[in-house]
Coordinates of C-alpha atoms in Angstrom, one line a residue:
X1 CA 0.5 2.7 -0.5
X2 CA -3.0 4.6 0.5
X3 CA -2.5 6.9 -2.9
X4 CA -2.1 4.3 -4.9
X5 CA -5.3 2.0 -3.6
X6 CA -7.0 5.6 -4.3
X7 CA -6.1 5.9 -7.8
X8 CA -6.6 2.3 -8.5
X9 CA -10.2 2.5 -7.8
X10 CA -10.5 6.0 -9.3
X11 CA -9.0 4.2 -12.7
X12 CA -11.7 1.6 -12.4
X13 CA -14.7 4.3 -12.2
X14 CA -13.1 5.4 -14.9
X15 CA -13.3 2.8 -17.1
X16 CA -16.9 1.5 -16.1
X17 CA -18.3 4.6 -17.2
X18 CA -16.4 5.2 -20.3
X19 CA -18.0 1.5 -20.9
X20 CA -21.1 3.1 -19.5
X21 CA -21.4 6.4 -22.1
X22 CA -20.3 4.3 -25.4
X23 CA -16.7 6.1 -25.1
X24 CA -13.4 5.1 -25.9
X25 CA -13.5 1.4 -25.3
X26 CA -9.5 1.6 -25.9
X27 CA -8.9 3.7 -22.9
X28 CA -11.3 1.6 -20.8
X29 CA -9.1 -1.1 -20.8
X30 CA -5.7 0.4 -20.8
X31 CA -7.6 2.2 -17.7
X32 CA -8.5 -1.6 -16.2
X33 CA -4.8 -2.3 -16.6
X34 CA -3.7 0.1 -14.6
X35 CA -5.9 -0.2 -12.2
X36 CA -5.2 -3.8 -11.8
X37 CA -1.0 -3.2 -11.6
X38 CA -1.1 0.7 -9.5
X39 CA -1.7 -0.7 -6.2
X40 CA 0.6 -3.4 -6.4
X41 CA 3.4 -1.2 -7.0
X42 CA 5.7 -1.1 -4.2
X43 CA 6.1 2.5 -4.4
X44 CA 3.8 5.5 -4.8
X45 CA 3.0 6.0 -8.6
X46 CA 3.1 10.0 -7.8
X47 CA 6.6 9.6 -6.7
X48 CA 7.8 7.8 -9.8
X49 CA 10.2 9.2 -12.1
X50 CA 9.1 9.8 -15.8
X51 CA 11.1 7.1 -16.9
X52 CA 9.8 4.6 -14.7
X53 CA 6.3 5.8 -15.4
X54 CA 7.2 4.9 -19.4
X55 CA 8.1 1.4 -18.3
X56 CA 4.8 0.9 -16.8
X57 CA 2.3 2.4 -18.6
X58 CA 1.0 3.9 -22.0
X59 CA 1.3 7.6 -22.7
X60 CA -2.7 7.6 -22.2
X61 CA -2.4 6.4 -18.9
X62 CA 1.0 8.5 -18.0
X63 CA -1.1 11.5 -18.8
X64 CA -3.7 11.1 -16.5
X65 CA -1.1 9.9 -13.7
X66 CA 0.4 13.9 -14.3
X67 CA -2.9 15.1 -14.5
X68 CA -4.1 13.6 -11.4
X69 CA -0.8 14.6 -9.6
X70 CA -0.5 18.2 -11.0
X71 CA -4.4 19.0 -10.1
X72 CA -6.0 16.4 -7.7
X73 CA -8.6 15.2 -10.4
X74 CA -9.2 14.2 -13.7
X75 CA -11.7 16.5 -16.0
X76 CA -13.0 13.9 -18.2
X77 CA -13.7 11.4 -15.3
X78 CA -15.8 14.4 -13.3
X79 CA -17.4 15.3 -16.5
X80 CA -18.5 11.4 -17.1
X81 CA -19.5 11.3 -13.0
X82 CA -21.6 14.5 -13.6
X83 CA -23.6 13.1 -16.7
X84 CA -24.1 9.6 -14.5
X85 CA -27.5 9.1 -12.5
X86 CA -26.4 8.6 -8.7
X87 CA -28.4 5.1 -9.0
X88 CA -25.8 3.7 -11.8
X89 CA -22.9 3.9 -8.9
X90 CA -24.7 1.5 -6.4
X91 CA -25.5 -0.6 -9.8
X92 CA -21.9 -0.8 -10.3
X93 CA -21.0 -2.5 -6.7
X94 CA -23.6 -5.3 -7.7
X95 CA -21.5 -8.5 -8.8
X96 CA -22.0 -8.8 -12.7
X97 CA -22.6 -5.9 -13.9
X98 CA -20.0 -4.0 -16.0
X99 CA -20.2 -0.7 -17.8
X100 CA -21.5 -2.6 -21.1
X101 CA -24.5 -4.3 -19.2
X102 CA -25.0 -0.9 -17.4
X103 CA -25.4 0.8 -20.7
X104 CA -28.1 -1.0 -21.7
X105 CA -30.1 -1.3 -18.9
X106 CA -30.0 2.3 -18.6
X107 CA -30.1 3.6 -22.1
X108 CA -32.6 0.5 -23.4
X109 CA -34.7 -0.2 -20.4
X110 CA -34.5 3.3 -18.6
X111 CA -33.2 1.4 -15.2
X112 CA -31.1 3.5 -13.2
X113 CA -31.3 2.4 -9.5
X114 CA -30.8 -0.9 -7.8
X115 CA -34.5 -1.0 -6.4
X116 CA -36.1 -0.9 -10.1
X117 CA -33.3 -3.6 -11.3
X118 CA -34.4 -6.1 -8.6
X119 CA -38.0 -4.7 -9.1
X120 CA -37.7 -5.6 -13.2
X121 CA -35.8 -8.8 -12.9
X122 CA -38.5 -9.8 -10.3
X123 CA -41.3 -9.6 -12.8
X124 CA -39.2 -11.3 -15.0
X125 CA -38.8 -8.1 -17.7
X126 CA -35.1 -7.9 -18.1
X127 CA -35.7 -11.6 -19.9
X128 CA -37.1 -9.1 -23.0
X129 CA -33.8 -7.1 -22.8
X130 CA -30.9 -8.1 -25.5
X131 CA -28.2 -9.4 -23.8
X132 CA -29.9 -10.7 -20.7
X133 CA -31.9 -14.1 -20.6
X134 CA -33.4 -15.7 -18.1
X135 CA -30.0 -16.9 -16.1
X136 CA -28.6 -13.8 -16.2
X137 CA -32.0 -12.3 -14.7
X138 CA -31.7 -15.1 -12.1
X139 CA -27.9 -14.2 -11.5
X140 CA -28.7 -10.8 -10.6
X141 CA -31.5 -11.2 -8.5
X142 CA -28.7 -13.3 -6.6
X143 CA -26.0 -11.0 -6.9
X144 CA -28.4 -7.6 -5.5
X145 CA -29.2 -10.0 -2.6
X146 CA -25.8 -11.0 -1.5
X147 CA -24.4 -6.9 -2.2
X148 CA -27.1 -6.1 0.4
X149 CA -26.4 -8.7 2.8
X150 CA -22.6 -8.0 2.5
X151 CA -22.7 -3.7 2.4
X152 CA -22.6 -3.0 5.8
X153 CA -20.1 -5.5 6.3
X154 CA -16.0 -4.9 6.2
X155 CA -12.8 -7.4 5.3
X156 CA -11.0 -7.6 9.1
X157 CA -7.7 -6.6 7.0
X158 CA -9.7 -3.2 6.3
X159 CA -10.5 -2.5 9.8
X160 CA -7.8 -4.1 12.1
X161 CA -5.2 -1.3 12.0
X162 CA -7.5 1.4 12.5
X163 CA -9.3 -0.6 15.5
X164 CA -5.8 -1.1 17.1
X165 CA -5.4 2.9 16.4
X166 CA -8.8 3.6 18.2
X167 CA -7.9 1.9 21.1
X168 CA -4.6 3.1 21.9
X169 CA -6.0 6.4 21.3
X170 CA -8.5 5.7 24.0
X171 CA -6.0 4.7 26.2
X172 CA -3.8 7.1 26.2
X173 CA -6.7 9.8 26.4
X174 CA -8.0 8.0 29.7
X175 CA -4.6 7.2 31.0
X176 CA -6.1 3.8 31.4
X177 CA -5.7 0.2 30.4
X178 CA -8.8 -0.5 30.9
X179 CA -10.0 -0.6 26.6
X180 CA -9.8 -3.1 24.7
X181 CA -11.4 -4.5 21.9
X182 CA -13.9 -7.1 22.1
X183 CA -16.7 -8.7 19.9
X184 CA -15.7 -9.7 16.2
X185 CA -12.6 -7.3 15.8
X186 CA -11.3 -9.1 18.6
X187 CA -11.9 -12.6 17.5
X188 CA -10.0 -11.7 13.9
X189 CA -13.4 -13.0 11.9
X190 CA -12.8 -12.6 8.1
X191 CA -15.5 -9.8 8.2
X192 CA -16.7 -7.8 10.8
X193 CA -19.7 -5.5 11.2
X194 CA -18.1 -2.2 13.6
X195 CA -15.5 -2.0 15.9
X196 CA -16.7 -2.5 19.4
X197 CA -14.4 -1.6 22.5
X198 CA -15.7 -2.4 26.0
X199 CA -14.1 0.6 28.4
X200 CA -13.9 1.0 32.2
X201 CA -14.3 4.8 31.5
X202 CA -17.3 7.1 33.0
X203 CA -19.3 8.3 30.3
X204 CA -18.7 11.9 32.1
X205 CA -14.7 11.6 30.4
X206 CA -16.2 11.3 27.0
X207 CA -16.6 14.7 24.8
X208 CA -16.3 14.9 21.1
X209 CA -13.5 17.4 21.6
X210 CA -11.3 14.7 24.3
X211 CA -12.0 12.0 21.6
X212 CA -9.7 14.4 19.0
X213 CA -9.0 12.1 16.0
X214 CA -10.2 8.7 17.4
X215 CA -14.1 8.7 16.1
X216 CA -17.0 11.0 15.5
X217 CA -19.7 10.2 18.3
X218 CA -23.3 10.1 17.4
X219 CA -24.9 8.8 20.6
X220 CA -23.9 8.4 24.0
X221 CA -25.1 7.3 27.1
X222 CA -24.3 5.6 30.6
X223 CA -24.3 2.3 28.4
X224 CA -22.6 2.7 25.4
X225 CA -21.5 5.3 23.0
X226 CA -22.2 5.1 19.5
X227 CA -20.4 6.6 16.5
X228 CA -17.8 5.7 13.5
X229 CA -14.6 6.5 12.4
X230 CA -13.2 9.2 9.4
X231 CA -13.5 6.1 7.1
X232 CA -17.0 5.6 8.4
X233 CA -16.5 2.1 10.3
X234 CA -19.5 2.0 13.1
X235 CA -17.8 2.1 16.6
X236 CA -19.4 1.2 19.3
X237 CA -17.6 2.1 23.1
X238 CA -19.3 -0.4 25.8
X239 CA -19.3 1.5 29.5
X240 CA -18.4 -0.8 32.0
X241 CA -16.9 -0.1 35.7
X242 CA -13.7 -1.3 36.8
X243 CA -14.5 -4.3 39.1
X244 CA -16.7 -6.2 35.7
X245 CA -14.2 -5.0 33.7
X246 CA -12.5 -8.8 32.9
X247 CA -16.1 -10.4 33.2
X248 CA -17.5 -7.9 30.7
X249 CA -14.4 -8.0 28.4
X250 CA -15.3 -12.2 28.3
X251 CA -19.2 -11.7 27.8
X252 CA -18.6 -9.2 24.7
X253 CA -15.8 -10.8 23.2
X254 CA -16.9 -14.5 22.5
X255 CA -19.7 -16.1 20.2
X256 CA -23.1 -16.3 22.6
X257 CA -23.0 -20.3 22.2
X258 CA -19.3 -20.5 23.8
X259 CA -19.3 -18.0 26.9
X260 CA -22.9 -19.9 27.5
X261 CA -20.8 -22.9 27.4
X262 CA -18.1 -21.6 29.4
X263 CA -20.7 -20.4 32.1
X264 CA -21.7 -23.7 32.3
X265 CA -19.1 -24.9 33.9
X266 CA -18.0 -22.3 36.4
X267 CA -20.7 -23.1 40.0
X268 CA -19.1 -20.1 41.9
X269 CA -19.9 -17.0 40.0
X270 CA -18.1 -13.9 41.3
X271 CA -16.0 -11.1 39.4
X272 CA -12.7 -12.0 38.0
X273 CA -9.5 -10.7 38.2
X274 CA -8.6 -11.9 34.6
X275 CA -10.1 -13.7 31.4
X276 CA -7.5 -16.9 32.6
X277 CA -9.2 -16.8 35.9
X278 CA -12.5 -17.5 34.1
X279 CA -11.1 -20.6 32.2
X280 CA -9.3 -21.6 35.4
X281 CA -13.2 -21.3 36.7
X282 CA -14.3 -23.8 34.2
X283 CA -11.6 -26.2 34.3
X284 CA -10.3 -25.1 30.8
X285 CA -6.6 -24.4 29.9
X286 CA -7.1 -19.9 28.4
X287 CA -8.9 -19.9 25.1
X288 CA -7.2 -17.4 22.9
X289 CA -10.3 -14.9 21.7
X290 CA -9.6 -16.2 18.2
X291 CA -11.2 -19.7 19.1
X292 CA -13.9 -18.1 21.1
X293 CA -16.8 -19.5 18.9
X294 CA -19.4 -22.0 18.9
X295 CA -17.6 -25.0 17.1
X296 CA -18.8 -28.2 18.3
X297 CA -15.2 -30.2 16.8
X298 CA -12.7 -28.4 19.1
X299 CA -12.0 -30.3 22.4
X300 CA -10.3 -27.7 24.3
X301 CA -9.2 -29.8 27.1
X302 CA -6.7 -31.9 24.7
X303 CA -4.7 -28.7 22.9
X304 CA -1.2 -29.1 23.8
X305 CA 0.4 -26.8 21.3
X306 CA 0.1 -23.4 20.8
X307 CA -1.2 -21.6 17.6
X308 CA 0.3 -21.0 14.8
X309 CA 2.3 -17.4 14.3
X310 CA 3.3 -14.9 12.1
X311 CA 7.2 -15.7 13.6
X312 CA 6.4 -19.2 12.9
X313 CA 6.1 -18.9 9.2
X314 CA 9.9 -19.6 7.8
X315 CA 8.9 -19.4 3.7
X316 CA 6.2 -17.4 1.3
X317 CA 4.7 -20.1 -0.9
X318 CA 2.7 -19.1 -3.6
X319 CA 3.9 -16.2 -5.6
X320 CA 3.4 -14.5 -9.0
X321 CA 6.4 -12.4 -11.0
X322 CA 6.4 -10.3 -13.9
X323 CA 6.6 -13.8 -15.8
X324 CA 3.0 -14.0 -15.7
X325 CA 0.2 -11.6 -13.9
X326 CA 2.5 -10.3 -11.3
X327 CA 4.3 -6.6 -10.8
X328 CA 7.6 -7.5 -9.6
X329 CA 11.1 -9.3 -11.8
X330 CA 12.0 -12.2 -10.4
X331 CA 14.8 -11.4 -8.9
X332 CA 13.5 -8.5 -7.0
X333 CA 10.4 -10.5 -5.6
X334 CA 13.5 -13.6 -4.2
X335 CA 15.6 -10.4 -2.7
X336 CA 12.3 -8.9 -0.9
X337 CA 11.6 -12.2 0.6
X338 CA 15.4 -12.5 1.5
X339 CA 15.3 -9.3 3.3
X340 CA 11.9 -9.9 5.0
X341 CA 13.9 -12.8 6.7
X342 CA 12.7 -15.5 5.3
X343 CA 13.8 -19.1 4.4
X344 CA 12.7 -19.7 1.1
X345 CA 10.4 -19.0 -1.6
X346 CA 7.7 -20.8 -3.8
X347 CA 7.8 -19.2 -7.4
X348 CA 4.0 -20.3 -8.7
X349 CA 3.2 -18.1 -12.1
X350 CA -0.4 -19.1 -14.1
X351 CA -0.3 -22.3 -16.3
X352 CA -1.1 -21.7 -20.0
X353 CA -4.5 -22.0 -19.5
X354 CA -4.6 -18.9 -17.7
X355 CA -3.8 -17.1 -20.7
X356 CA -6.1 -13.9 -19.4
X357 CA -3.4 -13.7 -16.6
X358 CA -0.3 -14.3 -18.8
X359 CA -0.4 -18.0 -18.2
X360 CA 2.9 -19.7 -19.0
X361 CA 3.5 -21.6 -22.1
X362 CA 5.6 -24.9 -22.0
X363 CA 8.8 -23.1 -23.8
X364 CA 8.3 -19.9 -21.4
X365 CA 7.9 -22.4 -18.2
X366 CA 11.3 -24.1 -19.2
X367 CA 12.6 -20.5 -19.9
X368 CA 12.1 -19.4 -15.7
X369 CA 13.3 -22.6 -14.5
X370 CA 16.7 -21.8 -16.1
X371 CA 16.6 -18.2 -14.8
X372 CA 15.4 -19.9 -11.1
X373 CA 18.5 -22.1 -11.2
X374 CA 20.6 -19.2 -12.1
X375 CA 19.6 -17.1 -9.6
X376 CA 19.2 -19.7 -6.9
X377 CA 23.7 -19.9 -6.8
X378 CA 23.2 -15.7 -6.5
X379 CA 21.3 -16.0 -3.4
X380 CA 22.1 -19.0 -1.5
X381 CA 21.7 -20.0 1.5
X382 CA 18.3 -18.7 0.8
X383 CA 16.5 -20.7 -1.6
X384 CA 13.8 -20.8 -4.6
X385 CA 11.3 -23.7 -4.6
X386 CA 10.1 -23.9 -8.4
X387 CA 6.4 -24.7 -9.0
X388 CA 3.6 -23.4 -10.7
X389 CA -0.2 -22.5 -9.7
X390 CA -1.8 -25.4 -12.0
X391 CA -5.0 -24.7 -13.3
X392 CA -7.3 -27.6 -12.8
X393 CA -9.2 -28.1 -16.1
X394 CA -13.0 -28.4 -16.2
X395 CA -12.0 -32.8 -16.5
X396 CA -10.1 -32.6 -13.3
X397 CA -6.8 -33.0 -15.0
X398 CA -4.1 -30.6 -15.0
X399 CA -2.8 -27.8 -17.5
X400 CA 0.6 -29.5 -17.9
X401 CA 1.3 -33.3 -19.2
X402 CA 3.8 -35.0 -16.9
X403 CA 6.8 -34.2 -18.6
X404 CA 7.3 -30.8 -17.7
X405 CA 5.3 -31.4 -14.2
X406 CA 8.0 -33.6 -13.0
X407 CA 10.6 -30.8 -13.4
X408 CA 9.0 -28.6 -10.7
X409 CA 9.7 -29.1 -7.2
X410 CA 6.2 -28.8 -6.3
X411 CA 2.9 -27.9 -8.2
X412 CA -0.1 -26.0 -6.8
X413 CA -3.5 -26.5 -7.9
X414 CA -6.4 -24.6 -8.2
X415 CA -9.8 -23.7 -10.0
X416 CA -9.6 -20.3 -12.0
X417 CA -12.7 -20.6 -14.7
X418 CA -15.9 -22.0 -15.2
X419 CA -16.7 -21.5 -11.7
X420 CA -21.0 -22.3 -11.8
X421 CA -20.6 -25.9 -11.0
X422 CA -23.1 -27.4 -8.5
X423 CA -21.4 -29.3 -5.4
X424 CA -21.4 -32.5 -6.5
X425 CA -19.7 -31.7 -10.0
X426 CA -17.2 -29.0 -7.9
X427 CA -16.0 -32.3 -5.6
X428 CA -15.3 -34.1 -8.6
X429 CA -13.0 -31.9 -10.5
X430 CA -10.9 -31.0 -6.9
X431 CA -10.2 -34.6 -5.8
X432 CA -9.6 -35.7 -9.4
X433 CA -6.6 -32.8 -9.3
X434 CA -5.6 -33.9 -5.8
X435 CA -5.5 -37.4 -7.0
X436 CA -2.7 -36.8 -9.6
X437 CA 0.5 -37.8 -8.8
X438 CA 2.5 -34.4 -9.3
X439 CA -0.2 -32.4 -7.0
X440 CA 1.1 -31.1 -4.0
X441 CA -1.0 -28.0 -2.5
X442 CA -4.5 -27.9 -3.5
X443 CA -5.0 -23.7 -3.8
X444 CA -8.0 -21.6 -2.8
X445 CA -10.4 -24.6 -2.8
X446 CA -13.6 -22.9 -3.1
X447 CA -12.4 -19.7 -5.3
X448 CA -14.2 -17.5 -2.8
X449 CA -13.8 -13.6 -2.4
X450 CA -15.4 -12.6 0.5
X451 CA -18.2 -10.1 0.5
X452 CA -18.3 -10.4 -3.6
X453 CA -18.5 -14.0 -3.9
X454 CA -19.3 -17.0 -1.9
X455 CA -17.8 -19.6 -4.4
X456 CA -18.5 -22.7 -5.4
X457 CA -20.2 -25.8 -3.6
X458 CA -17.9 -27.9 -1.6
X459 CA -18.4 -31.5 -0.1
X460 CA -15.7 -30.3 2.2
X461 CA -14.9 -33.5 4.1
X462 CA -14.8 -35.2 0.9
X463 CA -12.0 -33.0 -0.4
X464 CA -10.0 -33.0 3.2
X465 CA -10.0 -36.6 2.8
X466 CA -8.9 -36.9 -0.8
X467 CA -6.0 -34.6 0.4
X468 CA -5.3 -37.2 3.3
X469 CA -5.3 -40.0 1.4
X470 CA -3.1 -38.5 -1.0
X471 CA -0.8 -36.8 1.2
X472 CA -1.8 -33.1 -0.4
X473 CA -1.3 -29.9 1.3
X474 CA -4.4 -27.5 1.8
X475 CA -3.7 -23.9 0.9
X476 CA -5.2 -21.1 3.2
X477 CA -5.1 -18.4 0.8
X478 CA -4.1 -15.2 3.0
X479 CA -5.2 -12.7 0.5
X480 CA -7.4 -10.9 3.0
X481 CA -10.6 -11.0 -0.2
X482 CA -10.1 -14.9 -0.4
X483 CA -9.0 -16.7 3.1
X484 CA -9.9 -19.6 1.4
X485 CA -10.0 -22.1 2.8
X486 CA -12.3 -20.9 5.7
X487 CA -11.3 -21.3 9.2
X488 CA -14.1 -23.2 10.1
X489 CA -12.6 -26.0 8.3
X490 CA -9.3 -26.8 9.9
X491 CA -10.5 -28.7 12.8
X492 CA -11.2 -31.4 10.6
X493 CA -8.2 -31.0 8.3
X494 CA -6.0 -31.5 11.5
X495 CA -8.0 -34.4 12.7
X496 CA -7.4 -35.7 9.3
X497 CA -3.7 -34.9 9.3
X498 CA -3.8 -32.7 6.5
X499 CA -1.1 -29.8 7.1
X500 CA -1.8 -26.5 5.7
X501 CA 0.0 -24.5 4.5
X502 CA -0.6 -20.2 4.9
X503 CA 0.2 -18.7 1.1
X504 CA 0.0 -15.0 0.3
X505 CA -0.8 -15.4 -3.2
X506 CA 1.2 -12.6 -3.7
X507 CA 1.3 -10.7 -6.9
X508 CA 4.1 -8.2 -5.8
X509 CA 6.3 -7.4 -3.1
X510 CA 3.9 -5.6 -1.0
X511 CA 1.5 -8.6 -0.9
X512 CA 4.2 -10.9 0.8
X513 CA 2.6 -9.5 3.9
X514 CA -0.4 -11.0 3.1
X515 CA 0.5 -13.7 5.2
X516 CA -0.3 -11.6 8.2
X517 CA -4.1 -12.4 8.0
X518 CA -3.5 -15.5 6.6
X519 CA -2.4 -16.5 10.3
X520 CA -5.1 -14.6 12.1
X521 CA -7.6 -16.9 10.0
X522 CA -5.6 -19.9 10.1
X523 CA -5.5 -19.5 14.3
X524 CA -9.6 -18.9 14.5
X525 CA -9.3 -22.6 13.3
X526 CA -6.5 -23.7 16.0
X527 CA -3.8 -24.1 13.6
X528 CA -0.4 -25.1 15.3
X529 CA 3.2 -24.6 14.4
X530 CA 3.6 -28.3 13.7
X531 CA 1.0 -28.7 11.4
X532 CA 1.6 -25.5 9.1
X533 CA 3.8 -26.7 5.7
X534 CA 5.3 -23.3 5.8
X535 CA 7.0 -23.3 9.0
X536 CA 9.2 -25.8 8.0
X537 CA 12.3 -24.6 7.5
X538 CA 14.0 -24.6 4.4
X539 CA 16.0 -27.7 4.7
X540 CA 12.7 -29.5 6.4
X541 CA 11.0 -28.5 2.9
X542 CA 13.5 -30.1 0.8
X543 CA 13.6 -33.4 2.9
X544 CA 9.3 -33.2 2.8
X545 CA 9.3 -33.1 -0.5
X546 CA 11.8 -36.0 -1.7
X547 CA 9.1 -38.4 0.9
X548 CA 6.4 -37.4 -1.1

């Protein structure tokens, strides 16, 4: 759905700088609205019929779905981006700052550009603007520093596909093997800096015009070759020759800490005929180039299963329907998952206190349980777990009272406001939710979103062991903006026994394959078949859930 990602963000401009000029505040959020519900739309909105176009949207946002169809733009947006100083668009990408704020640092305080916002809340003058005190100075002095720390940085999900792409390319133009990816693509971190491909291919073989489509080179030499893609991801090509190619592919793949480690071990150094020979070398069993980093918990020589995957996973817990914040009806969200091949689904719309995401009411939340039940004799053997996502309240305790809790068959948790809380106040309010009787996944635990926010403090080991002692599930959110929990702490969640489960957090159909990264992340931190919640199959489910 590449259009409709497109026009989503194109919506959002849109709306920031009517915000921005003092313009039709109206349209701004009809315009925020759409561009929250266009790419989760399991078709593209250009194809969409007139009629289907009427059930989605308002007439103001119909018309500028035909105009943008009919001529490829929109002329009040361009008119808005024309009257817009180029600094205001690099403002907007700082965390914080909506078209409102924007307005008035630019119209009041004549700040247009990034540098003299960081220069003015520096000297402690935006303190003297109305509207901004001295937190919200201190906020975006924060928020500037983690935008620059995060720009040249991209969400694996964002790059994976086209990596794959580059390589194959590479392959096929070489008629040769001998590329693959290596470095942090190849490891599936959460966010990677550049592709990098290490290539037993002579540096005479590489011309811009035998590279075609693959990537624009910049720089190229006996060494490497530098350059980026068409959607301006760096790629870097390492040159190696064919007899280092397997040593080389190791070196550049792995964290420095753990081929140092694994060099360690091997006394007779000589080139390798494969990446297993290495390990055989150093008296380890292969180490998947997911695990390759520098984690001190992870005893190698004791793994007996293998990881977790995507074939593994038999049910799509954590889901939201039109009933709340999510695109699709219910019953075309249970037959999608049906299709896909799945077991079973988790239905998990917002509590009432979500109530900016169409949180469900007590009379509405008995209303889908009915309609689950109904359509759960439509489409059996497949079946609908009912739940909820729970929001935890600022107290610790839960949206619901224990009268309607007890009628779901399980009951996600999570944190969705008042998210400033320091670590200590954070660990609190999670193992006082995990502690309640009726909890049984604990979602997103830190509320993160990767490159935009870090989230909140976490006494992590505190939490894992709450969930322990309480027999709770740990969510990793596979959104690829959250993966939350992080990788990094799953060794100690499986020491712990704590299973986790791998949720897409899907808010339409096209999300359910969310899960996909959800798995890469949950193998960087060894995850196994046995101790993911999710690979249970239905009828394991039901019998987990009646022990707990």
């Amino acid at each position: 759905m590449a259009y409709n990602r497109e026009i989503g963000r194109l919506f959002n401009l849109f709306a920031e700088l009517l915000l921005l000029h003092g313009k039709d505040e109206r349209l701004a959020g009809l315009l925020s609205g759409a561009a929250y519900r266009i790419p989760r739309l399991n078709e593209e909105v250009f194809d969409l019929s007139k009629a289907r176009l009427k059930e989605l949207f308002r007439p103001a946002i119909i018309r500028l779905v035909v105009e943008l169809r009919a001529s490829g733009t929109i002329a009040a947006l361009d008119e808005l981006v024309q009257l817009t100083p180029p600094g205001l668009f690099d403002m907007m990408r700082v965390r914080g700052l909506g078209g409102k704020k924007l307005s008035i640092l630019w119209k009041k305080a004549k700040i247009d550009s990034i540098d003299a916002l960081l220069e003015a809340a520096k000297a402690n003058l935006l303190i003297e603007i109305p509207g901004f005190g001295a937190k919200t100075q201190a906020n975006i002095i924060t928020a500037i520093e983690a935008y620059r720390n995060s720009a040249s940085r991209f969400h694996f999900a964002s790059v994976a596909d086209t990596a794959d792409v580059v390589v194959k390319e590479l392959q096929k133009i070489f008629r040769s093997k001998l590329v693959s990816l290596c470095g942090e693509v190849r490891r599936q971190a959460t966010t990677v800096s550049s592709i990098e491909i290490v290539a037993a291919v002579g540096i005479k073989k590489l011309s811009q015009k035998n590279l075609g489509k693959s990537l624009i080179v910049q720089s190229s030499n006996s060494n490497v070759t530098k350059g980026h893609t068409v959607d301006e991801i760096p790629v870097t090509i390492y040159h190696v020759t064919k007899e280092n190619f397997n040593d080389e592919l190791f070196r550049l793949t792995g964290s420095e800490g753990h081929v140092k480690k694994v060099r360690a071990k091997i006394k007779d150094r000589h080139r390798f005929s494969s990446e297993q020979a290495i390990y055989t070398a150093a008296k380890l069993p292969f180490i998947e180039p997911e695990l390759r980093e520098d984690i001190a918990e992870w005893n190698f020589r004791k793994r007996k299963e293998q990881l977790v995957e995507l074939s593994d996973i038999k049910g799509v817990v954590h889901n939201h329907t039109d009933w709340s914040d999510g695109v699709d009806s219910l019953a075309d969200f249970v037959n999608a998952c049906k299709q896909k091949g799945f077991e079973y689904t988790v239905i998990s719309d917002h509590s009432k206190n979500a109530h900016y995401a169409g949180g469900l009411k007590e009379e509405k939340v008995l209303r889908q349980l009915e309609q689950i039940d109904l359509l759960n004799r439509k489409v059996k053997p497949f079946h609908i777990f009912k739940s909820i996502e729970c929001d935890i309240r600022v107290s610790g305790d839960l949206d619901y009272d224990a009268s309607l809790l007890k009628q779901f068959d399980l009951v996600i948790v999570s944190i969705h406001q008042l998210l400033k809380m320091d670590e200590e106040k954070a660990t609190r309010r999670l193992i006082k939710a995990i502690e309640n009787p009726f909890t049984t996944i604990l979602g997103h635990m830190t509320g993160r979103q990767l490159l935009i926010r870090p989230g909140y403090p976490v006494n992590f080991s505190k939490v894992i062991d709450a969930c322990a002692a309480n027999r709770v599930v740990i969510e990793l959110n596979a959104n690829p903006y959250r993966l939350d929990m992080d990788w990094s702490h799953i060794p100690y969640a499986l020491d712990r026994g704590v299973m986790i489960s791998i949720d897409p957090d899907a808010h339409s159909i096209a999300e359910i394959d969310n899960i996909r990264w959800g798995v890469s992340a949950a193998r960087k931190g060894g995850l196994t078949k046995s101790m993911t919640w999710n690979a249970l199959t239905r009828n394991e489910i039901i019998r987990w859930l009646k022990s707990h």
